[in-house]
């Protein structure tokens, strides 16, 4: 309530503090998950210190560790925390192949935790930004001449349908041969809702939507494109460019600058978004937002990297990027979100790297003056540098 507020209350009423309080379910996950989550939480603490905002963190077990401690990869404690939260921040889950074998197939982290989380909140639209600022473009394995302006693509992946969630069966057929059957299923509403998101994003950005499909082979893509023709009637200002998914894979390498917003079904999006991480130079640069009708959750696109867990070398960019996406998309804190992005980018633009990032470009501007290796920072050092810059941005605004 501002002092100018025409309130009818008496002057003895204390003016309530205008506080934006948010509940966040915190699912740190497995292996490097807790290490990178610690850095993400530092960002929330810093924002709470400098802005009129409060975050209540509901920590809960989730993933392979949760199976061992609670008997379930997505235990009731985690469901309750997620149900109660305004948004969910999830770290990567899963253990090494050998460790995973100790867990029944249906309770392994992917099938037992991630897919049920997506289904529970119907998080149908997965935003996967594939972004490198021009000053970070030396991280890309692509030639600088291919990405003169960096990379800036928003890949939107359908997340709760298709092969991932279709009927599955295994058995022995009439010839005595073992067989498997997995079904790519969509109803028209599932397709329509994610296409609408794609069109809206294209409208807000450059007015061009790349529709990625395989309609030369798959009936599901023919149907997808039929629904697209219906949806596009409401978006006459958006240009649609159709591209087959295999051709899109090539184009992402040869000329990523042709893409702005891309929309596609679940499995295509899983594969092409990892390729997105490839052209950035690391999946460690890929945060993502999983948006449902009532709730969203935020997770890095990468796995839990058990081989480097506990070494304090994981890149926390994607996890901190998830915080930035959550601030903007779930809480409407756009300026704060922008500050988090700016802080992280300025650290990389100053020449620092993390262990996952190699510098591909021989003429990298930092290599003459300073050895890139000398500027390779740990998980906590990257966090320290981001916090210094973020605090500067928050206090100079
Ligand atoms: C991703 C991951 C997941 C997926 C796995 C871990 C279930 O690869 O988010 O891209 O396939 O969706
Ligand atoms: Mg994937």
Short mmCIF file of C-alpha atoms and ligand atoms in Angstrom, two decimals:
data_model
loop_
_atom_site.label_atom_id
_atom_site.label_comp_id
_atom_site.label_asym_id
_atom_site.label_seq_id
_atom_site.Cartn_x
_atom_site.Cartn_y
_atom_site.Cartn_z
CA UNK A 1 0.00 0.00 0.00
CA UNK A 2 1.54 3.30 -0.97
CA UNK A 3 1.27 6.44 1.12
CA UNK A 4 -0.93 7.91 -1.59
CA UNK A 5 -3.35 5.03 -1.26
CA UNK A 6 -6.88 6.30 -0.62
CA UNK A 7 -7.49 3.90 2.19
CA UNK A 8 -10.47 4.18 4.53
CA UNK A 9 -8.54 2.67 7.42
CA UNK A 10 -7.62 4.83 10.37
CA UNK A 11 -4.21 6.46 10.60
CA UNK A 12 -3.27 4.22 13.52
CA UNK A 13 -3.14 1.15 11.25
CA UNK A 14 0.45 0.15 10.57
CA UNK A 15 1.22 0.35 6.88
CA UNK A 16 1.81 -3.24 5.85
CA UNK A 17 5.14 -3.95 4.21
CA UNK A 18 4.61 -4.68 0.54
CA UNK A 19 6.15 -8.10 0.32
CA UNK A 20 6.19 -10.51 -2.52
CA UNK A 21 6.52 -13.91 -0.90
CA UNK A 22 7.04 -16.99 -3.01
CA UNK A 23 7.22 -20.64 -2.08
CA UNK A 24 9.72 -22.63 -4.09
CA UNK A 25 10.00 -26.41 -3.95
CA UNK A 26 13.70 -27.19 -4.07
CA UNK A 27 14.56 -30.59 -5.52
CA UNK A 28 18.36 -30.58 -5.51
CA UNK A 29 18.62 -34.02 -7.12
CA UNK A 30 21.62 -36.29 -7.46
CA UNK A 31 25.39 -36.12 -8.07
CA UNK A 32 26.26 -32.52 -9.10
CA UNK A 33 22.67 -31.43 -8.36
CA UNK A 34 23.24 -30.20 -4.78
CA UNK A 35 26.49 -28.41 -5.76
CA UNK A 36 24.91 -26.35 -8.50
CA UNK A 37 21.70 -25.85 -6.52
CA UNK A 38 23.72 -24.23 -3.73
CA UNK A 39 24.86 -21.55 -6.19
CA UNK A 40 21.30 -21.04 -7.44
CA UNK A 41 20.04 -20.52 -3.89
CA UNK A 42 22.71 -17.85 -3.31
CA UNK A 43 21.02 -15.84 -6.06
CA UNK A 44 17.67 -16.06 -4.28
CA UNK A 45 19.28 -15.00 -0.99
CA UNK A 46 20.88 -12.01 -2.65
CA UNK A 47 17.60 -10.92 -4.21
CA UNK A 48 15.82 -11.24 -0.88
CA UNK A 49 18.52 -9.04 0.67
CA UNK A 50 18.22 -6.25 -1.91
CA UNK A 51 14.62 -6.41 -3.06
CA UNK A 52 11.26 -6.47 -1.37
CA UNK A 53 10.80 -10.14 -1.98
CA UNK A 54 10.89 -13.30 0.11
CA UNK A 55 11.50 -16.88 -0.91
CA UNK A 56 10.39 -19.76 1.23
CA UNK A 57 12.34 -22.83 0.18
CA UNK A 58 10.70 -26.22 0.57
CA UNK A 59 13.54 -28.72 0.23
CA UNK A 60 12.52 -32.22 -0.71
CA UNK A 61 14.12 -35.53 -1.75
CA UNK A 62 13.82 -36.38 -5.45
CA UNK A 63 15.64 -38.76 -7.78
CA UNK A 64 17.92 -41.73 -7.19
CA UNK A 65 19.00 -40.56 -3.74
CA UNK A 66 15.35 -40.28 -2.78
CA UNK A 67 14.81 -43.87 -3.84
CA UNK A 68 17.57 -45.04 -1.50
CA UNK A 69 16.48 -42.87 1.43
CA UNK A 70 12.69 -42.95 0.99
CA UNK A 71 12.01 -45.99 -1.22
CA UNK A 72 10.58 -43.81 -4.01
CA UNK A 73 12.20 -41.57 -6.62
CA UNK A 74 9.32 -39.08 -6.25
CA UNK A 75 8.31 -39.57 -2.62
CA UNK A 76 5.21 -38.11 -0.97
CA UNK A 77 7.31 -35.44 0.79
CA UNK A 78 8.37 -34.12 -2.60
CA UNK A 79 4.83 -34.26 -4.00
CA UNK A 80 3.56 -32.25 -1.03
CA UNK A 81 6.32 -29.66 -1.36
CA UNK A 82 5.66 -29.31 -5.09
CA UNK A 83 1.90 -29.09 -4.58
CA UNK A 84 2.36 -26.35 -1.99
CA UNK A 85 4.90 -24.36 -4.02
CA UNK A 86 4.40 -21.47 -6.42
CA UNK A 87 7.17 -22.89 -8.60
CA UNK A 88 9.57 -25.82 -8.56
CA UNK A 89 13.33 -25.63 -8.95
CA UNK A 90 14.75 -29.01 -9.84
CA UNK A 91 18.36 -30.09 -10.16
CA UNK A 92 19.55 -32.94 -12.37
CA UNK A 93 18.84 -36.49 -11.21
CA UNK A 94 20.23 -39.96 -11.81
CA UNK A 95 23.33 -41.95 -10.94
CA UNK A 96 25.97 -43.85 -12.89
CA UNK A 97 24.82 -46.82 -14.94
CA UNK A 98 26.19 -49.23 -12.32
CA UNK A 99 24.44 -47.48 -9.43
CA UNK A 100 21.19 -47.18 -11.38
CA UNK A 101 21.14 -50.96 -11.83
CA UNK A 102 20.52 -51.24 -8.08
CA UNK A 103 17.17 -49.50 -8.56
CA UNK A 104 14.11 -51.21 -10.07
CA UNK A 105 13.52 -49.98 -13.61
CA UNK A 106 10.28 -48.20 -12.79
CA UNK A 107 11.91 -46.29 -9.90
CA UNK A 108 14.99 -45.15 -11.82
CA UNK A 109 15.15 -41.39 -11.74
CA UNK A 110 13.91 -40.70 -15.28
CA UNK A 111 10.88 -42.99 -15.22
CA UNK A 112 10.29 -42.78 -11.49
CA UNK A 113 10.74 -39.05 -10.89
CA UNK A 114 11.06 -36.80 -13.96
CA UNK A 115 8.24 -38.15 -16.10
CA UNK A 116 5.81 -38.34 -13.15
CA UNK A 117 6.71 -34.73 -12.23
CA UNK A 118 5.93 -33.62 -15.80
CA UNK A 119 2.67 -35.58 -15.81
CA UNK A 120 1.58 -34.35 -12.37
CA UNK A 121 1.69 -30.70 -13.40
CA UNK A 122 0.98 -31.25 -17.09
CA UNK A 123 4.03 -29.19 -17.99
CA UNK A 124 3.36 -29.34 -21.69
CA UNK A 125 5.58 -26.53 -22.92
CA UNK A 126 9.31 -26.87 -22.42
CA UNK A 127 11.25 -23.69 -23.15
CA UNK A 128 14.87 -24.42 -24.01
CA UNK A 129 16.78 -21.27 -24.90
CA UNK A 130 19.89 -21.93 -26.97
CA UNK A 131 21.78 -18.74 -26.33
CA UNK A 132 25.32 -17.42 -26.57
CA UNK A 133 25.96 -13.71 -26.47
CA UNK A 134 28.39 -12.53 -29.19
CA UNK A 135 31.06 -12.18 -26.50
CA UNK A 136 30.53 -15.79 -25.41
CA UNK A 137 30.62 -17.18 -28.94
CA UNK A 138 34.18 -18.51 -28.50
CA UNK A 139 32.60 -21.34 -26.47
CA UNK A 140 30.88 -22.67 -29.59
CA UNK A 141 32.63 -25.33 -31.67
CA UNK A 142 31.20 -23.55 -34.73
CA UNK A 143 33.41 -21.17 -36.68
CA UNK A 144 32.99 -17.55 -35.65
CA UNK A 145 32.05 -16.75 -39.25
CA UNK A 146 29.00 -19.05 -38.86
CA UNK A 147 27.79 -17.26 -35.72
CA UNK A 148 28.92 -13.63 -36.12
CA UNK A 149 26.15 -12.47 -33.76
CA UNK A 150 26.29 -15.34 -31.29
CA UNK A 151 23.35 -17.75 -31.06
CA UNK A 152 19.82 -16.86 -29.98
CA UNK A 153 17.20 -19.56 -30.48
CA UNK A 154 14.18 -20.49 -28.39
CA UNK A 155 13.41 -24.17 -28.81
CA UNK A 156 9.95 -25.12 -27.59
CA UNK A 157 9.48 -28.81 -26.97
CA UNK A 158 6.17 -30.53 -26.29
CA UNK A 159 6.81 -32.29 -22.98
CA UNK A 160 3.93 -34.50 -21.89
CA UNK A 161 2.94 -36.48 -24.98
CA UNK A 162 4.37 -38.50 -27.84
CA UNK A 163 6.50 -41.59 -27.43
CA UNK A 164 7.43 -40.71 -23.87
CA UNK A 165 3.89 -41.08 -22.60
CA UNK A 166 2.26 -43.36 -25.20
CA UNK A 167 1.21 -46.97 -24.60
CA UNK A 168 4.09 -49.43 -24.34
CA UNK A 169 4.18 -53.18 -24.48
CA UNK A 170 6.68 -56.00 -24.68
CA UNK A 171 6.03 -59.61 -25.40
CA UNK A 172 6.57 -62.59 -27.66
CA UNK A 173 4.82 -62.61 -31.01
CA UNK A 174 3.16 -65.47 -32.89
CA UNK A 175 6.52 -66.41 -34.42
CA UNK A 176 8.05 -66.77 -30.98
CA UNK A 177 10.10 -63.61 -31.40
CA UNK A 178 10.41 -61.06 -28.61
CA UNK A 179 8.99 -57.70 -29.64
CA UNK A 180 8.46 -54.23 -28.25
CA UNK A 181 5.87 -51.61 -29.14
CA UNK A 182 5.93 -47.95 -28.13
CA UNK A 183 3.26 -45.58 -29.33
CA UNK A 184 3.54 -41.96 -30.39
CA UNK A 185 0.24 -40.55 -29.19
CA UNK A 186 -1.20 -37.05 -29.24
CA UNK A 187 -4.69 -35.67 -29.09
CA UNK A 188 -5.43 -32.42 -30.87
CA UNK A 189 -5.57 -30.38 -27.66
CA UNK A 190 -2.07 -31.43 -26.67
CA UNK A 191 -0.74 -30.31 -30.02
CA UNK A 192 -2.78 -27.11 -30.11
CA UNK A 193 -1.71 -25.89 -26.66
CA UNK A 194 2.01 -26.14 -27.37
CA UNK A 195 1.65 -24.67 -30.85
CA UNK A 196 -0.16 -21.67 -29.35
CA UNK A 197 2.83 -21.15 -27.07
CA UNK A 198 5.13 -21.36 -30.09
CA UNK A 199 3.11 -18.80 -32.03
CA UNK A 200 2.91 -16.45 -29.03
CA UNK A 201 6.65 -16.58 -28.52
CA UNK A 202 7.29 -16.03 -32.22
CA UNK A 203 4.97 -13.02 -32.15
CA UNK A 204 6.85 -11.56 -29.17
CA UNK A 205 10.22 -12.13 -30.82
CA UNK A 206 10.84 -11.88 -34.58
CA UNK A 207 7.50 -13.06 -35.98
CA UNK A 208 8.94 -16.25 -37.46
CA UNK A 209 8.12 -19.77 -36.28
CA UNK A 210 10.02 -22.82 -37.46
CA UNK A 211 7.71 -25.82 -37.29
CA UNK A 212 9.83 -28.96 -37.01
CA UNK A 213 8.24 -32.27 -38.03
CA UNK A 214 8.60 -35.45 -40.08
CA UNK A 215 5.42 -35.33 -42.14
CA UNK A 216 7.03 -37.17 -45.05
CA UNK A 217 6.92 -40.31 -42.91
CA UNK A 218 4.97 -39.96 -39.67
CA UNK A 219 1.17 -39.69 -39.44
CA UNK A 220 1.64 -37.90 -36.15
CA UNK A 221 3.45 -35.10 -38.00
CA UNK A 222 0.74 -34.90 -40.68
CA UNK A 223 -1.79 -34.46 -37.88
CA UNK A 224 0.47 -31.97 -36.05
CA UNK A 225 0.63 -29.86 -39.21
CA UNK A 226 -3.16 -29.99 -39.68
CA UNK A 227 -3.62 -28.60 -36.18
CA UNK A 228 -0.99 -25.97 -36.94
CA UNK A 229 -3.03 -24.77 -39.92
CA UNK A 230 -5.99 -24.25 -37.56
CA UNK A 231 -3.94 -22.44 -34.92
CA UNK A 232 -2.17 -20.12 -37.35
CA UNK A 233 -5.47 -18.49 -38.32
CA UNK A 234 -5.17 -16.54 -35.05
CA UNK A 235 -1.58 -15.53 -35.80
CA UNK A 236 -1.64 -14.03 -39.31
CA UNK A 237 1.36 -11.86 -38.36
CA UNK A 238 3.59 -14.88 -37.73
CA UNK A 239 5.44 -16.44 -40.65
CA UNK A 240 5.60 -20.24 -40.46
CA UNK A 241 8.58 -22.08 -41.92
CA UNK A 242 8.24 -25.86 -42.16
CA UNK A 243 11.35 -27.95 -41.78
CA UNK A 244 11.82 -31.71 -41.50
CA UNK A 245 13.52 -32.67 -38.27
CA UNK A 246 16.53 -34.31 -39.92
CA UNK A 247 17.12 -31.25 -42.09
CA UNK A 248 16.75 -29.09 -38.98
CA UNK A 249 19.62 -30.97 -37.35
CA UNK A 250 21.88 -30.11 -40.26
CA UNK A 251 20.70 -26.51 -40.41
CA UNK A 252 21.38 -26.03 -36.69
CA UNK A 253 25.05 -26.71 -37.39
CA UNK A 254 25.43 -24.97 -40.73
CA UNK A 255 23.45 -21.82 -40.05
CA UNK A 256 21.85 -21.52 -36.62
CA UNK A 257 21.23 -17.83 -37.30
CA UNK A 258 18.26 -18.75 -39.51
CA UNK A 259 16.30 -19.91 -36.45
CA UNK A 260 14.51 -17.84 -33.87
CA UNK A 261 11.59 -19.80 -32.37
CA UNK A 262 11.33 -23.53 -33.11
CA UNK A 263 8.45 -25.75 -32.01
CA UNK A 264 8.33 -29.55 -32.09
CA UNK A 265 7.07 -32.73 -30.48
CA UNK A 266 8.63 -34.30 -27.41
CA UNK A 267 11.24 -36.71 -28.78
CA UNK A 268 12.37 -34.38 -31.57
CA UNK A 269 12.81 -31.69 -28.93
CA UNK A 270 14.81 -33.95 -26.65
CA UNK A 271 17.30 -34.65 -29.41
CA UNK A 272 17.52 -31.23 -31.05
CA UNK A 273 17.85 -29.45 -27.71
CA UNK A 274 20.90 -31.54 -26.87
CA UNK A 275 22.27 -30.58 -30.25
CA UNK A 276 21.56 -27.02 -29.17
CA UNK A 277 23.85 -27.59 -26.21
CA UNK A 278 26.41 -28.94 -28.64
CA UNK A 279 26.49 -25.81 -30.77
CA UNK A 280 26.78 -23.68 -27.61
CA UNK A 281 29.79 -25.71 -26.55
CA UNK A 282 28.20 -27.36 -23.51
CA UNK A 283 24.88 -28.58 -22.15
CA UNK A 284 25.99 -26.72 -19.03
CA UNK A 285 24.71 -23.60 -20.79
CA UNK A 286 21.17 -24.97 -21.18
CA UNK A 287 18.60 -24.11 -18.52
CA UNK A 288 14.95 -24.89 -19.23
CA UNK A 289 11.44 -24.05 -18.12
CA UNK A 290 8.62 -26.60 -18.09
CA UNK A 291 5.33 -24.75 -18.13
CA UNK A 292 1.94 -26.17 -17.20
CA UNK A 293 -1.48 -24.59 -16.86
CA UNK A 294 -1.07 -23.97 -13.12
CA UNK A 295 2.53 -24.50 -12.25
CA UNK A 296 5.95 -24.53 -13.79
CA UNK A 297 9.12 -26.29 -12.90
CA UNK A 298 12.64 -25.35 -13.93
CA UNK A 299 15.49 -27.74 -14.62
CA UNK A 300 18.81 -27.82 -16.45
CA UNK A 301 18.59 -29.74 -19.73
CA UNK A 302 21.65 -31.78 -18.78
CA UNK A 303 22.14 -34.80 -16.56
CA UNK A 304 23.65 -35.17 -13.10
CA UNK A 305 27.23 -35.92 -14.27
CA UNK A 306 28.13 -38.48 -11.56
CA UNK A 307 31.71 -38.63 -12.89
CA UNK A 308 32.45 -35.10 -11.72
CA UNK A 309 30.22 -35.00 -8.63
CA UNK A 310 31.88 -33.72 -5.47
CA UNK A 311 34.78 -32.11 -7.34
CA UNK A 312 33.40 -28.57 -7.31
CA UNK A 313 33.95 -28.24 -11.05
CA UNK A 314 30.39 -28.44 -12.43
CA UNK A 315 29.19 -25.37 -14.29
CA UNK A 316 26.26 -23.85 -12.36
CA UNK A 317 25.15 -21.59 -15.28
CA UNK A 318 22.20 -23.77 -16.26
CA UNK A 319 20.94 -24.05 -12.68
CA UNK A 320 21.29 -20.32 -12.05
CA UNK A 321 19.71 -19.77 -15.46
CA UNK A 322 16.73 -21.77 -14.20
CA UNK A 323 16.39 -19.25 -11.36
CA UNK A 324 16.47 -16.43 -13.91
CA UNK A 325 13.75 -18.11 -15.96
CA UNK A 326 11.64 -18.75 -12.84
CA UNK A 327 11.90 -15.14 -11.67
CA UNK A 328 10.60 -13.95 -15.02
CA UNK A 329 8.13 -16.65 -16.03
CA UNK A 330 6.61 -17.65 -12.66
CA UNK A 331 7.01 -14.49 -10.56
CA UNK A 332 6.99 -11.68 -13.12
CA UNK A 333 10.31 -10.35 -11.78
CA UNK A 334 11.67 -9.44 -15.20
CA UNK A 335 14.21 -6.83 -14.11
CA UNK A 336 15.67 -9.18 -11.50
CA UNK A 337 15.76 -12.00 -14.03
CA UNK A 338 17.60 -9.77 -16.51
CA UNK A 339 20.11 -8.84 -13.80
CA UNK A 340 20.86 -12.52 -13.12
CA UNK A 341 21.46 -13.18 -16.83
CA UNK A 342 23.59 -10.08 -17.15
CA UNK A 343 25.69 -11.04 -14.13
CA UNK A 344 26.40 -14.53 -15.45
CA UNK A 345 27.22 -13.30 -18.93
CA UNK A 346 29.55 -10.65 -17.68
CA UNK A 347 31.56 -13.31 -15.85
CA UNK A 348 31.99 -15.34 -19.03
CA UNK A 349 32.51 -12.24 -21.13
CA UNK A 350 35.33 -11.27 -18.79
CA UNK A 351 37.11 -14.40 -19.97
CA UNK A 352 36.33 -16.89 -17.22
CA UNK A 353 35.46 -20.46 -18.13
CA UNK A 354 34.26 -23.54 -16.31
CA UNK A 355 35.62 -27.05 -16.80
CA UNK A 356 32.93 -28.08 -19.29
CA UNK A 357 33.71 -25.19 -21.61
CA UNK A 358 36.67 -25.30 -23.88
CA UNK A 359 37.68 -22.36 -25.92
CA UNK A 360 37.37 -23.44 -29.52
CA UNK A 361 38.46 -20.38 -31.37
CA UNK A 362 42.21 -19.99 -31.93
CA UNK A 363 41.81 -16.23 -32.25
CA UNK A 364 39.89 -16.13 -28.98
CA UNK A 365 40.36 -12.63 -27.76
CA UNK A 366 41.42 -13.69 -24.27
CA UNK A 367 44.06 -16.17 -25.29
CA UNK A 368 46.74 -13.62 -26.20
CA UNK A 369 46.73 -11.71 -22.99
CA UNK A 370 45.75 -14.31 -20.47
CA UNK A 371 45.78 -18.05 -20.57
CA UNK A 372 42.24 -19.39 -20.65
CA UNK A 373 43.33 -22.11 -18.24
CA UNK A 374 44.31 -19.49 -15.69
CA UNK A 375 40.76 -18.20 -15.77
CA UNK A 376 39.11 -21.58 -15.38
CA UNK A 377 36.97 -21.31 -12.27
CA UNK A 378 35.32 -23.84 -9.97
CA UNK A 379 31.61 -24.13 -9.21
CA UNK A 380 31.90 -21.96 -6.11
CA UNK A 381 34.26 -19.45 -7.74
CA UNK A 382 31.84 -18.97 -10.61
CA UNK A 383 29.12 -18.47 -8.00
CA UNK A 384 31.27 -15.92 -6.15
CA UNK A 385 31.91 -13.93 -9.34
CA UNK A 386 28.23 -13.96 -10.30
CA UNK A 387 27.18 -12.81 -6.82
CA UNK A 388 29.64 -9.90 -6.86
CA UNK A 389 28.35 -8.72 -10.22
CA UNK A 390 24.71 -9.32 -9.33
CA UNK A 391 25.05 -7.39 -6.09
CA UNK A 392 26.64 -4.53 -8.03
CA UNK A 393 23.75 -4.52 -10.51
CA UNK A 394 21.08 -4.72 -7.82
CA UNK A 395 22.54 -1.92 -5.75
CA UNK A 396 23.36 0.42 -8.65
CA UNK A 397 19.87 0.28 -10.14
C1 LIG B 1 15.80 -34.01 -20.90
C2 LIG B 1 16.29 -35.35 -20.45
C3 LIG B 1 15.08 -36.17 -20.05
C4 LIG B 1 14.22 -36.34 -21.29
C5 LIG B 1 15.38 -37.53 -19.41
C6 LIG B 1 16.35 -37.39 -18.27
C7 LIG B 1 14.10 -38.20 -18.97
O1 LIG B 1 17.05 -35.97 -21.43
O2 LIG B 1 15.13 -33.32 -20.10
O3 LIG B 1 16.08 -33.63 -22.04
O4 LIG B 1 14.48 -37.24 -22.10
O5 LIG B 1 13.26 -35.58 -21.43
MG1 LIG B 2 17.39 -34.72 -23.10
#
